[in-house]
PDB file of C-alpha atoms in Angstrom:
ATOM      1  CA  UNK S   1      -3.255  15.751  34.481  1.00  0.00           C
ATOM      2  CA  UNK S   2      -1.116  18.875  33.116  1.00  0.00           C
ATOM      3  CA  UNK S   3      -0.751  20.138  37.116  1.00  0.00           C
ATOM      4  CA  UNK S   4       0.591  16.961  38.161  1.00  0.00           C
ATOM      5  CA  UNK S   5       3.075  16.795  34.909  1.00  0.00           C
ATOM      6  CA  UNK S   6       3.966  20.788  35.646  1.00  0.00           C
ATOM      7  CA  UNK S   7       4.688  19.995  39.400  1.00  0.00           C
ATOM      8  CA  UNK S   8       6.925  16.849  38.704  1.00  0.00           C
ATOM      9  CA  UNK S   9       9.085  18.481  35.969  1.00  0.00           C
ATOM     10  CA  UNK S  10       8.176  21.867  35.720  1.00  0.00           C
ATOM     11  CA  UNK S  11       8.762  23.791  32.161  1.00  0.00           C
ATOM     12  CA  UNK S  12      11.753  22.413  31.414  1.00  0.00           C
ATOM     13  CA  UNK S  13       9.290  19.277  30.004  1.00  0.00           C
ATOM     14  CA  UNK S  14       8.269  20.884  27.271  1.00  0.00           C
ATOM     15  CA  UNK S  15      11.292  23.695  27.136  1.00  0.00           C
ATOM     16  CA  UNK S  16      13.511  21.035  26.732  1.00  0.00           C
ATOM     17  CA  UNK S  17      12.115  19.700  23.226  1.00  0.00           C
ATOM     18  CA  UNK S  18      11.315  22.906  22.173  1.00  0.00           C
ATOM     19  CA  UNK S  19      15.372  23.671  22.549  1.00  0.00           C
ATOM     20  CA  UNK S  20      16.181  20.569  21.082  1.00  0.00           C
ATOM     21  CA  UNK S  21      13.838  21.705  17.884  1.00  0.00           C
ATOM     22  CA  UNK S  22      15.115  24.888  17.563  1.00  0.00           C
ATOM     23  CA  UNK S  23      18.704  23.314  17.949  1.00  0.00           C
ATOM     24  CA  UNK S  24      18.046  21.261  15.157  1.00  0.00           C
ATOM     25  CA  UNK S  25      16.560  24.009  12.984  1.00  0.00           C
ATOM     26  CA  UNK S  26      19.471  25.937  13.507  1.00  0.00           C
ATOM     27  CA  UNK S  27      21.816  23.377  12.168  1.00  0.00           C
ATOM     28  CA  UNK S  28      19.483  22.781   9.416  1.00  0.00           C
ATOM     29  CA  UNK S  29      19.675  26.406   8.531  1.00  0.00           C
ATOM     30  CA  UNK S  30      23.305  26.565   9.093  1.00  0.00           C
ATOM     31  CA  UNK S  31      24.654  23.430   7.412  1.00  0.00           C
ATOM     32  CA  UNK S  32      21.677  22.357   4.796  1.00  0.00           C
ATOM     33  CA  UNK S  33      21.010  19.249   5.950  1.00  0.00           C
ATOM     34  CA  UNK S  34      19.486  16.700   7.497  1.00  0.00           C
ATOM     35  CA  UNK S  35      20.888  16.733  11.269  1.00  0.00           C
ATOM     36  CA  UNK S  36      22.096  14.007  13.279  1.00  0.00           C
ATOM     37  CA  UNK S  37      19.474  14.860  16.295  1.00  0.00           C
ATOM     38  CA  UNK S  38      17.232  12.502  15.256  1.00  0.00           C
ATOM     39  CA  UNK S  39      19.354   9.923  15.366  1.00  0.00           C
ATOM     40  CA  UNK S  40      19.695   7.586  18.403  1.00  0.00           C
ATOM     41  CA  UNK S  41      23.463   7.847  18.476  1.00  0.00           C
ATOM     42  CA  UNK S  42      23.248  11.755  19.034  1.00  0.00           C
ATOM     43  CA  UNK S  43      20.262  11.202  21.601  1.00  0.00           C
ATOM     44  CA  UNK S  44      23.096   8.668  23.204  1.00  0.00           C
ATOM     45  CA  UNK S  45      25.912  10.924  22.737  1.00  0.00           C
ATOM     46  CA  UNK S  46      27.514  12.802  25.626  1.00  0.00           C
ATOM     47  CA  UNK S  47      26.809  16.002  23.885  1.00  0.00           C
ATOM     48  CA  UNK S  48      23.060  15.551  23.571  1.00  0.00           C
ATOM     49  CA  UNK S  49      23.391  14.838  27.315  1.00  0.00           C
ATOM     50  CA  UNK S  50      25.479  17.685  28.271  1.00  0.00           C
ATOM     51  CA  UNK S  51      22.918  19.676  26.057  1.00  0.00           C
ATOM     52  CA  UNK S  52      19.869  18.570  27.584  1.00  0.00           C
ATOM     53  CA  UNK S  53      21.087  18.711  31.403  1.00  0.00           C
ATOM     54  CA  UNK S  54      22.190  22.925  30.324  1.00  0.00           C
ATOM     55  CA  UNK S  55      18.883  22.943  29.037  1.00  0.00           C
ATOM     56  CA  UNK S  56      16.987  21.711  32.068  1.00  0.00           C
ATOM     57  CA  UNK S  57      19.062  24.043  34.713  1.00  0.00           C
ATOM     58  CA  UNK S  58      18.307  26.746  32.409  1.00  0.00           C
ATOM     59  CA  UNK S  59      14.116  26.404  32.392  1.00  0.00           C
ATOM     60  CA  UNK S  60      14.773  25.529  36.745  1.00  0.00           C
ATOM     61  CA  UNK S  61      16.664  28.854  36.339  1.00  0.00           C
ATOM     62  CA  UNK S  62      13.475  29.931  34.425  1.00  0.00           C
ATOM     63  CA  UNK S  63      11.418  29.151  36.675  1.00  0.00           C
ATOM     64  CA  UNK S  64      13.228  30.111  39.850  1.00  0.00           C
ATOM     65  CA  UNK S  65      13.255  33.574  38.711  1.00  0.00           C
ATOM     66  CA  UNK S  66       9.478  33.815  38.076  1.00  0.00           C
ATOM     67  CA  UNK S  67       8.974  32.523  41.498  1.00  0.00           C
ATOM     68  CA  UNK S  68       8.714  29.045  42.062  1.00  0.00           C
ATOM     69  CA  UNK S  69      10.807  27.260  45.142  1.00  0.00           C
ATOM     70  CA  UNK S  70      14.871  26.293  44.299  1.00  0.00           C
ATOM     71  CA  UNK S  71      14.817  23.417  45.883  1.00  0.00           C
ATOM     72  CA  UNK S  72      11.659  22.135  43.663  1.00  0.00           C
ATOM     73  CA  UNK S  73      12.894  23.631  39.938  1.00  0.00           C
ATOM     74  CA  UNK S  74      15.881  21.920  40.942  1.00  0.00           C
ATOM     75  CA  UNK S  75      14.096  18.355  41.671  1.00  0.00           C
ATOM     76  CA  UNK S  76      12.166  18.895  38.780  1.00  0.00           C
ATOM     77  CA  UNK S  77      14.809  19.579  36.549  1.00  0.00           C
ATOM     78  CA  UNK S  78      16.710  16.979  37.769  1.00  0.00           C
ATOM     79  CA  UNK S  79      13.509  14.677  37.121  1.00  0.00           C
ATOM     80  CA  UNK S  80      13.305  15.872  33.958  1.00  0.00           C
ATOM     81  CA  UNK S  81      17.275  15.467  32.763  1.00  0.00           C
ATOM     82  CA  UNK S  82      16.826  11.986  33.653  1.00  0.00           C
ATOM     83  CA  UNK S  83      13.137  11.483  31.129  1.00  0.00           C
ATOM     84  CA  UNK S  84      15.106  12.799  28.407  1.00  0.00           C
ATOM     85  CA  UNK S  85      18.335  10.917  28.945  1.00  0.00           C
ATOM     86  CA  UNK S  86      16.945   7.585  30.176  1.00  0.00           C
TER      87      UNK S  86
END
């Protein structure tokens, strides 16, 4: 159930990939290529990490700011890091 989902790892869930796509796009765009984000040695890589942790305290940021309790957009992002990094 979406509520559930929302509560456990609040936007960053979905704000994550949609950073990660737009990341992509823009390397596309900028180099002409195919990019190495689909690959499971950038998914691995410390800078896909260190990417997708900014991204996640970024949306608890996000969603600190519109309201919602520090100490839970923290958890959640925290929750959420760890889905997309394994």
């Amino acid at each position: 159930m979406v509520p559930d989902r929302w509560a456990e790892y609040g936007p960053g869930a979905v704000g994550v990939g949609w950073d990660m796509g737009l990341l992509g796009l823009a390397r596309h765009v900028e180099l002409g290529i195919a990019t190495p984000l689909e690959t499971p040695e950038w998914s691995a890589s410390d800078e896909a990490k260190a990417f997708i942790a900014g991204s996640s305290e970024l949306w608890a940021e996000a969603a600190i700011a519109s309201g919602d309790d520090p100490d839970a957009a923290a958890a959640a992002a925290a929750r959420t890091t760890a889905a997309y990094t394994g």
